[in-house]
């Protein structure tokens, strides 16, 4: 069942005297439990797409349906509430508030939503356990490694059980080992929590952990590859790189 | 180099808010300093002009021994014959009033009450014109052969009472009504300023005749031969005159008279200066804060400049240049604003002193001084951030915002802070400074106290967060507790802001606390001083029998006669002029009461003692200043000789700044030969109406006496107003300090929000609404406000107590500390409201920033 789908999504910006067409008609559908990677060269429109999907920006035309609701024409306040309850974000940098402990950072979306935190202790412990962060829960961000910080960010995105989790280059700032760990966690989250995840990345290795990779070029979907659970990592990587090469030509 | 200047100017114009904040901080500080100094100068100038003008070239003055009443003009020949004397000029002083000259109100000022009227000097025109500067603006001066009825009046006084040149008019003196003809007007300078312009001259013989004091004079003005006024020579002549003239008269130096007035003002002015200093102190904070902020904001830009080859010196110079530009523009505008402020301040001072202050040309020295202070303070405040800017490495242009290192002072300064706090509190409490340097060193100690507080704040921030958590959650919700966590992110900035608020709030508390403690005593005294229901004041002293006339009215129950005179008290060290309040103890205690300092004293016994004569009550001020107690004796120069008066009690009395004793009218009459009185306190019968009684007194006695009658309630209200006005200026400066502190809060929170732009973007992405964003930042500001307020209140209370103690030891004003409950609330509310208002702008700005812009902000 599609938890998120878009129809003929257009987005254009006015930059000085120029009109930049970032998206020129993107239709995309993502199901519950599906882990989708979005790739493409700089300027292909992948970040723009992610921002539109997360309700951070509004399309020039076209529709976005998230959790059975059209979010393409919401007011700022409505969009804020949609983000709060239906979207989880993991960014490349500055994911955590330095003044709060790991645990408090994870609980932040619930604090924002005015929830009684006592009701979420079990969920919190569960997530911390699954992400292997039980012993680090009271640490401040500056006492955590980059990989640990990103895991806290992931936990924070998952705690509200959002309809979709959006990740913008989540491994971009990590060493390769932490990057691999992060991708495995995302993969597992999609399966264990039946969570829809959309990840924008430059890195073919990261994209190889997804179920499906969507390639954008000049604001349009240029290609798409799907993987089955049995596909091996090197095969996936090969497929992705071959497609990239083909599109670059 | 030109390019770097261009960058500086661009930087100022792109960071408009901060430039404006800094500019305002400098402007306010300079304006306060300029206005206060300019007004002070005006006040001093007015007083000295007044005394110099009226004293003319006079080197010595001869008065009757007790400084009361006159003496025989025969002495004049002896004076002239004394070696070294060049001229001896007689004066007879004649209090007078115009028949129509009746105001509804008694004049009130710092120097007491004044019922109106003017003073006529009987002079020898040719002699007097030699030693004093009589500038005639219209008509002519008196001539040696003038008609007895000719008078020359001060111009303003004549205009005020619509007297035209050549006009014949009546004047009332203690001896009745006389007709005079106005022949000339005196310009408002030189001798024309005598008795603050309520002044006129007539021929000596005419004056003697009018006052029925033939052959008598009140004063001889002496000019000595050597005009370079060599102090040794002057002392010799004074000595010679003293020996030759004997005990009947006393020889004084005219210069001493202005001193008393300036002394009275100096305490008030030092207080104002101190407040201006504090305003500047906070201003310096603000400037430092603003510059530090600019540096943080421009780190990447400056790093970039460094990477393309700008030296660290050039980078520092750029920041200092920015400081210079802001300093110059802020200081110049501040001087302009100060000029406006001084207009208000001068008119306020005029009101307090009871006469118009001279406003001279703009004093270049003060102008340049205050502008220089503004620029120098700005440069000093920008110097540290400039050094910090110079240390930015080229790499920082490439790095993302790095964690700022906290200085040694922030981490370990608390130990120095505690030492400073303890030391300065001890110094202030013990108060070891000699009188003349007290205020300067005292101010320095207060600065040390604030500095100590500032150094201790950083280590207490965590504790504040913990304590306030529950309250913050209640008011601002859970996100509020997230907001207050930001305070220890940049502890230096938080500390500076809290200190600015602390100083502002403590100033409010000190001002209000001092006013409160003052007013409690002052009002108690004022209540007794203007006891009864009606205050009847005679323009020209009248006979004591008027008491019977007043008591003859059916609506009057009792009338108590009072007479104030100046007497000379011969204490061990010097001759001191103090006021002597003569009362009729029986009727006085019927109308009002004495406020005895010692509650256990037998008041009946003390009053009985006073009735017996040769007994006085001394004011608490005299008692504490000179260590005088009941049973001690005071040697006072009387009409005939010197006389000892026994102290029966110490009473609360602030008349003449507390330099006052109370004695009986009988003593006044026997020892000082003064039988008339000038004030009656009247108590009306229970069923009578005050207004009707006032009307009745007017209608019955209007023709016979020059009276000013006012209900005591109205006198008290006006005295109350006058006192509040005196403190208004302190309030104004307190408000300036708080305003500067508010600018500091605005500055700090703008910076805090700017630094956290991405973080706020992240929170917004996670679903935080705009309102929640605003509340989070307001919570942060509220805690800043609370820390500033609570510390400010604590310090304010401590300082008030210390100041009161020190003042008691210094001037004899021993006042009880009264907890200024209102000021505590006021301080708390002002700090909270100001911090919330100041935070609103950055909070709204943060909430309005589009999420995407915020996330991508670097």
Short mmCIF file of C-alpha atoms in Angstrom, two decimals, chain B residues 148-518:
data_model
loop_
_atom_site.label_atom_id
_atom_site.label_comp_id
_atom_site.label_asym_id
_atom_site.label_seq_id
_atom_site.Cartn_x
_atom_site.Cartn_y
_atom_site.Cartn_z
CA UNK B 148 14.65 109.95 50.45
CA UNK B 149 11.86 108.15 48.63
CA UNK B 150 13.83 107.09 45.57
CA UNK B 151 14.34 103.40 44.92
CA UNK B 152 16.18 101.35 42.31
CA UNK B 153 14.74 97.84 41.85
CA UNK B 154 15.97 94.68 40.18
CA UNK B 155 14.49 94.71 36.71
CA UNK B 156 12.82 91.29 36.75
CA UNK B 157 11.17 92.00 40.09
CA UNK B 158 9.81 95.31 38.86
CA UNK B 159 8.48 93.72 35.68
CA UNK B 160 6.92 90.90 37.59
CA UNK B 161 4.98 93.35 39.71
CA UNK B 162 4.26 95.73 36.86
CA UNK B 163 6.11 98.65 38.34
CA UNK B 164 7.01 101.27 35.77
CA UNK B 165 9.83 103.78 35.87
CA UNK B 166 8.76 106.96 37.62
CA UNK B 167 5.86 105.22 39.30
CA UNK B 168 5.14 105.81 42.95
CA UNK B 169 4.21 102.70 44.93
CA UNK B 170 3.72 101.49 48.50
CA UNK B 171 5.91 99.00 50.32
CA UNK B 172 5.19 97.26 53.58
CA UNK B 173 7.92 96.93 56.16
CA UNK B 174 7.86 95.82 59.76
CA UNK B 175 7.23 99.41 60.69
CA UNK B 176 4.30 100.02 58.37
CA UNK B 177 3.66 101.26 54.87
CA UNK B 178 5.87 103.71 52.99
CA UNK B 179 5.70 105.40 49.59
CA UNK B 180 8.65 105.03 47.18
CA UNK B 181 9.34 106.26 43.65
CA UNK B 182 11.01 103.94 41.15
CA UNK B 183 13.88 105.79 39.49
CA UNK B 184 15.95 103.00 37.99
CA UNK B 185 16.09 99.34 37.11
CA UNK B 186 19.00 96.99 37.75
CA UNK B 187 20.04 94.49 35.08
CA UNK B 188 20.14 90.82 36.03
CA UNK B 189 23.85 90.72 36.78
CA UNK B 190 26.27 91.83 39.46
CA UNK B 191 24.50 93.37 42.41
CA UNK B 192 21.19 92.92 40.56
CA UNK B 193 21.35 89.23 41.51
CA UNK B 194 21.27 89.91 45.25
CA UNK B 195 18.65 87.85 47.07
CA UNK B 196 18.06 85.98 43.81
CA UNK B 197 16.83 89.17 42.17
CA UNK B 198 14.22 90.08 44.76
CA UNK B 199 16.13 93.17 45.58
CA UNK B 200 16.20 96.94 45.62
CA UNK B 201 18.33 99.78 46.96
CA UNK B 202 17.41 103.01 48.69
CA UNK B 203 19.45 105.68 50.34
CA UNK B 204 20.83 104.62 53.74
CA UNK B 205 19.18 107.42 55.71
CA UNK B 206 15.80 106.65 54.13
CA UNK B 207 16.21 102.99 55.04
CA UNK B 208 17.07 103.89 58.63
CA UNK B 209 14.04 106.10 58.86
CA UNK B 210 11.70 103.53 57.31
CA UNK B 211 12.85 100.84 59.69
CA UNK B 212 13.01 103.26 62.63
CA UNK B 213 16.61 102.31 63.21
CA UNK B 214 18.29 105.68 63.07
CA UNK B 215 22.03 105.41 63.41
CA UNK B 216 22.01 101.67 62.91
CA UNK B 217 23.44 99.49 60.14
CA UNK B 218 23.51 95.72 59.57
CA UNK B 219 26.71 95.22 57.72
CA UNK B 220 29.94 96.95 56.74
CA UNK B 221 31.61 95.75 53.56
CA UNK B 222 35.34 96.19 53.68
CA UNK B 223 37.73 96.50 50.75
CA UNK B 224 41.38 96.16 51.72
CA UNK B 225 44.17 98.19 50.20
CA UNK B 226 46.15 95.47 48.49
CA UNK B 227 43.80 94.20 45.87
CA UNK B 228 45.62 91.00 45.02
CA UNK B 229 43.81 89.72 48.10
CA UNK B 230 46.92 88.21 49.56
CA UNK B 231 45.49 85.80 52.13
CA UNK B 232 48.10 86.70 54.75
CA UNK B 233 47.39 90.38 54.39
CA UNK B 234 43.68 89.77 54.52
CA UNK B 235 44.11 87.73 57.70
CA UNK B 236 46.13 90.57 59.22
CA UNK B 237 43.46 93.14 58.45
CA UNK B 238 40.79 90.80 59.75
CA UNK B 239 42.76 90.33 62.93
CA UNK B 240 43.28 94.07 63.32
CA UNK B 241 39.59 94.77 62.77
CA UNK B 242 38.62 92.08 65.24
CA UNK B 243 40.87 93.51 67.94
CA UNK B 244 39.81 97.05 67.33
CA UNK B 245 36.07 96.53 67.11
CA UNK B 246 35.71 94.17 70.04
CA UNK B 247 32.98 91.68 70.77
CA UNK B 248 30.03 93.54 69.42
CA UNK B 249 30.75 92.65 65.82
CA UNK B 250 32.27 89.80 63.91
CA UNK B 251 34.43 89.91 60.79
CA UNK B 252 33.64 87.33 58.12
CA UNK B 253 34.90 86.40 54.72
CA UNK B 254 32.19 86.76 52.07
CA UNK B 255 33.41 83.77 50.13
CA UNK B 256 32.10 81.37 52.75
CA UNK B 257 28.48 82.01 51.95
CA UNK B 258 28.36 80.40 48.55
CA UNK B 259 30.19 77.39 49.86
CA UNK B 260 27.32 76.29 52.01
CA UNK B 261 24.93 76.23 49.10
CA UNK B 262 27.35 74.39 46.86
CA UNK B 263 28.05 71.91 49.63
CA UNK B 264 24.39 71.16 49.97
CA UNK B 265 24.16 70.46 46.28
CA UNK B 266 27.32 68.46 46.01
CA UNK B 267 25.93 65.34 47.66
CA UNK B 268 23.06 65.30 45.24
CA UNK B 269 25.34 65.90 42.30
CA UNK B 270 27.84 63.23 43.29
CA UNK B 271 24.94 60.81 43.44
CA UNK B 272 23.93 61.77 39.91
CA UNK B 273 27.49 61.42 38.67
CA UNK B 274 27.74 58.00 40.20
CA UNK B 275 24.60 56.90 38.40
CA UNK B 276 25.93 58.30 35.12
CA UNK B 277 29.12 56.32 35.70
CA UNK B 278 27.10 53.16 36.13
CA UNK B 279 25.13 53.91 32.97
CA UNK B 280 28.41 54.19 31.10
CA UNK B 281 29.67 51.01 32.74
CA UNK B 282 26.67 49.11 31.40
CA UNK B 283 27.11 50.91 28.08
CA UNK B 284 30.67 49.55 27.88
CA UNK B 285 29.28 46.05 28.46
CA UNK B 286 26.84 46.48 25.67
CA UNK B 287 29.48 47.70 23.28
CA UNK B 288 31.79 44.83 24.17
CA UNK B 289 28.95 42.39 23.74
CA UNK B 290 27.96 43.84 20.39
CA UNK B 291 31.51 43.70 19.07
CA UNK B 292 32.04 40.14 20.29
CA UNK B 293 28.88 39.25 18.46
CA UNK B 294 30.02 40.88 15.26
CA UNK B 295 33.23 38.90 15.43
CA UNK B 296 31.42 35.60 15.89
CA UNK B 297 29.09 36.42 13.05
CA UNK B 298 31.92 37.45 10.78
CA UNK B 299 34.28 34.61 11.69
CA UNK B 300 34.04 33.03 8.26
CA UNK B 301 34.37 36.34 6.49
CA UNK B 302 37.37 37.34 8.57
CA UNK B 303 38.90 33.89 8.11
CA UNK B 304 38.45 34.34 4.39
CA UNK B 305 40.18 37.72 4.51
CA UNK B 306 43.00 36.09 6.45
CA UNK B 307 43.26 33.31 3.89
CA UNK B 308 43.63 35.80 1.05
CA UNK B 309 46.50 37.45 2.87
CA UNK B 310 45.17 39.98 5.39
CA UNK B 311 47.40 40.06 8.46
CA UNK B 312 45.96 39.58 11.93
CA UNK B 313 46.88 43.19 12.69
CA UNK B 314 44.86 44.36 9.72
CA UNK B 315 41.89 42.31 10.85
CA UNK B 316 42.11 43.76 14.37
CA UNK B 317 42.48 47.25 12.96
CA UNK B 318 39.34 46.74 10.97
CA UNK B 319 37.36 45.98 14.10
CA UNK B 320 38.89 48.88 16.01
CA UNK B 321 38.05 51.14 13.07
CA UNK B 322 34.47 49.93 13.29
CA UNK B 323 34.56 50.84 16.99
CA UNK B 324 35.96 54.24 16.18
CA UNK B 325 33.23 55.00 13.66
CA UNK B 326 30.49 53.93 16.05
CA UNK B 327 32.20 55.67 18.96
CA UNK B 328 32.46 58.98 17.14
CA UNK B 329 28.95 58.96 15.74
CA UNK B 330 27.39 57.69 18.98
CA UNK B 331 29.29 60.18 21.13
CA UNK B 332 28.43 63.14 18.90
CA UNK B 333 24.74 62.26 18.84
CA UNK B 334 24.94 61.57 22.58
CA UNK B 335 26.26 65.08 23.18
CA UNK B 336 23.28 66.45 21.24
CA UNK B 337 20.84 64.29 23.18
CA UNK B 338 22.63 65.30 26.38
CA UNK B 339 22.00 68.93 25.56
CA UNK B 340 18.27 68.23 25.39
CA UNK B 341 18.41 66.17 28.57
CA UNK B 342 20.25 68.97 30.35
CA UNK B 343 17.45 71.40 29.55
CA UNK B 344 15.07 69.18 31.49
CA UNK B 345 17.58 68.54 34.22
CA UNK B 346 18.37 72.24 34.63
CA UNK B 347 14.74 73.18 34.97
CA UNK B 348 14.33 70.38 37.50
CA UNK B 349 17.29 71.68 39.49
CA UNK B 350 15.89 75.22 39.27
CA UNK B 351 12.68 73.91 40.74
CA UNK B 352 14.55 72.18 43.55
CA UNK B 353 16.70 75.18 44.37
CA UNK B 354 13.87 77.63 44.13
CA UNK B 355 15.34 79.99 41.57
CA UNK B 356 16.22 80.02 37.91
CA UNK B 357 19.55 78.50 37.09
CA UNK B 358 21.83 80.33 34.78
CA UNK B 359 22.27 78.43 31.53
CA UNK B 360 25.50 79.57 30.01
CA UNK B 361 27.00 78.83 26.64
CA UNK B 362 27.71 75.18 25.93
CA UNK B 363 30.83 74.29 27.89
CA UNK B 364 33.46 73.17 25.41
CA UNK B 365 35.47 71.32 28.06
CA UNK B 366 32.57 69.17 29.21
CA UNK B 367 31.45 68.65 25.63
CA UNK B 368 34.85 67.41 24.51
CA UNK B 369 35.26 65.46 27.75
CA UNK B 370 32.03 63.50 27.41
CA UNK B 371 32.57 62.84 23.71
CA UNK B 372 36.10 61.65 24.49
CA UNK B 373 34.84 59.37 27.27
CA UNK B 374 32.32 57.85 24.86
CA UNK B 375 34.93 57.24 22.17
CA UNK B 376 37.56 55.93 24.56
CA UNK B 377 35.14 53.54 26.26
CA UNK B 378 34.03 52.27 22.86
CA UNK B 379 37.59 51.75 21.76
CA UNK B 380 38.47 49.91 24.96
CA UNK B 381 35.35 47.77 24.66
CA UNK B 382 36.14 46.93 21.03
CA UNK B 383 39.79 46.19 21.73
CA UNK B 384 39.29 42.71 23.18
CA UNK B 385 36.98 41.50 20.42
CA UNK B 386 39.44 43.03 17.93
CA UNK B 387 42.26 40.93 19.34
CA UNK B 388 40.00 37.92 19.21
CA UNK B 389 39.28 38.71 15.55
CA UNK B 390 42.99 38.96 14.82
CA UNK B 391 43.49 35.47 16.16
CA UNK B 392 41.01 33.90 13.74
CA UNK B 393 42.95 31.47 11.57
CA UNK B 394 42.46 31.29 7.81
CA UNK B 395 41.25 27.73 8.30
CA UNK B 396 38.16 28.95 10.07
CA UNK B 397 36.84 30.27 6.81
CA UNK B 398 36.68 26.71 5.57
CA UNK B 399 35.47 25.10 8.75
CA UNK B 400 31.90 25.03 9.80
CA UNK B 401 31.11 26.88 12.93
CA UNK B 402 33.39 25.53 15.55
CA UNK B 403 32.86 25.42 19.26
CA UNK B 404 34.10 28.59 20.82
CA UNK B 405 36.72 28.22 23.50
CA UNK B 406 35.70 29.58 26.83
CA UNK B 407 38.23 31.85 28.42
CA UNK B 408 40.05 31.21 31.64
CA UNK B 409 37.99 33.89 33.37
CA UNK B 410 34.74 32.14 32.57
CA UNK B 411 35.99 28.84 33.95
CA UNK B 412 38.00 29.96 36.95
CA UNK B 413 37.09 33.63 37.40
CA UNK B 414 34.64 32.75 40.16
CA UNK B 415 37.46 32.46 42.71
CA UNK B 416 38.59 36.01 41.94
CA UNK B 417 34.94 37.02 41.92
CA UNK B 418 34.33 35.73 45.42
CA UNK B 419 37.43 37.50 46.73
CA UNK B 420 36.29 40.74 45.08
CA UNK B 421 32.78 40.37 46.47
CA UNK B 422 33.98 39.77 50.01
CA UNK B 423 36.59 42.48 49.90
CA UNK B 424 34.41 45.18 48.40
CA UNK B 425 31.48 44.37 50.69
CA UNK B 426 33.82 44.60 53.68
CA UNK B 427 35.33 47.86 52.43
CA UNK B 428 31.91 49.39 51.83
CA UNK B 429 30.72 48.28 55.23
CA UNK B 430 33.73 49.49 57.19
CA UNK B 431 34.01 52.60 55.01
CA UNK B 432 37.63 53.52 55.82
CA UNK B 433 37.91 56.39 53.33
CA UNK B 434 38.55 59.96 54.39
CA UNK B 435 35.65 62.27 53.64
CA UNK B 436 36.94 63.98 50.51
CA UNK B 437 37.79 60.88 48.51
CA UNK B 438 34.91 58.86 49.83
CA UNK B 439 32.68 58.99 46.81
CA UNK B 440 35.38 58.33 44.26
CA UNK B 441 36.84 55.34 46.08
CA UNK B 442 33.36 54.31 47.16
CA UNK B 443 32.25 54.22 43.52
CA UNK B 444 35.31 52.17 42.62
CA UNK B 445 34.45 49.71 45.35
CA UNK B 446 30.91 49.43 44.06
CA UNK B 447 32.33 48.68 40.61
CA UNK B 448 34.52 46.01 42.20
CA UNK B 449 31.43 44.54 43.81
CA UNK B 450 29.64 44.34 40.47
CA UNK B 451 32.72 42.94 38.82
CA UNK B 452 32.91 40.25 41.50
CA UNK B 453 29.26 39.37 40.90
CA UNK B 454 29.93 39.16 37.19
CA UNK B 455 32.80 36.73 37.63
CA UNK B 456 30.74 34.45 39.82
CA UNK B 457 27.74 34.23 37.48
CA UNK B 458 29.16 31.68 34.95
CA UNK B 459 29.59 28.88 37.50
CA UNK B 460 26.08 29.40 38.83
CA UNK B 461 24.29 29.08 35.47
CA UNK B 462 23.63 25.33 35.76
CA UNK B 463 22.17 25.80 39.21
CA UNK B 464 19.85 28.53 37.92
CA UNK B 465 18.65 26.25 35.15
CA UNK B 466 17.95 23.45 37.57
CA UNK B 467 16.12 25.66 40.06
CA UNK B 468 13.96 27.36 37.45
CA UNK B 469 13.12 24.26 35.44
CA UNK B 470 9.73 23.56 36.99
CA UNK B 471 8.59 27.18 36.81
CA UNK B 472 9.75 27.51 33.22
CA UNK B 473 7.90 24.34 32.27
CA UNK B 474 4.74 25.70 33.86
CA UNK B 475 4.92 29.01 32.00
CA UNK B 476 6.51 28.11 28.67
CA UNK B 477 5.88 24.37 28.42
CA UNK B 478 8.42 21.62 27.86
CA UNK B 479 10.12 23.51 25.07
CA UNK B 480 10.86 26.27 27.56
CA UNK B 481 13.16 23.92 29.41
CA UNK B 482 14.89 23.21 26.09
CA UNK B 483 15.27 26.97 25.60
CA UNK B 484 16.89 27.72 28.94
CA UNK B 485 19.55 25.09 28.26
CA UNK B 486 21.01 27.51 25.75
CA UNK B 487 22.11 29.91 28.45
CA UNK B 488 25.25 27.99 29.27
CA UNK B 489 26.13 27.53 25.66
CA UNK B 490 27.82 30.94 25.48
CA UNK B 491 28.42 31.65 29.13
CA UNK B 492 30.38 34.80 28.52
CA UNK B 493 27.51 36.38 26.67
CA UNK B 494 24.94 35.21 29.19
CA UNK B 495 27.08 36.57 32.01
CA UNK B 496 27.45 39.99 30.42
CA UNK B 497 23.73 40.25 29.85
CA UNK B 498 22.86 39.12 33.36
CA UNK B 499 25.33 41.61 34.79
CA UNK B 500 23.85 44.45 32.77
CA UNK B 501 20.41 43.55 34.09
CA UNK B 502 21.81 43.11 37.58
CA UNK B 503 23.26 46.60 37.61
CA UNK B 504 20.07 48.12 36.20
CA UNK B 505 17.82 46.38 38.69
CA UNK B 506 20.07 47.09 41.65
CA UNK B 507 20.02 50.76 40.70
CA UNK B 508 16.25 50.74 40.80
CA UNK B 509 16.31 49.03 44.19
CA UNK B 510 18.97 51.36 45.61
CA UNK B 511 17.16 54.49 44.41
CA UNK B 512 13.80 53.33 45.67
CA UNK B 513 15.29 51.90 48.84
CA UNK B 514 17.08 55.15 49.66
CA UNK B 515 14.02 57.22 48.79
CA UNK B 516 11.89 54.98 50.95
CA UNK B 517 14.22 55.18 53.91
CA UNK B 518 14.57 58.93 53.48
#
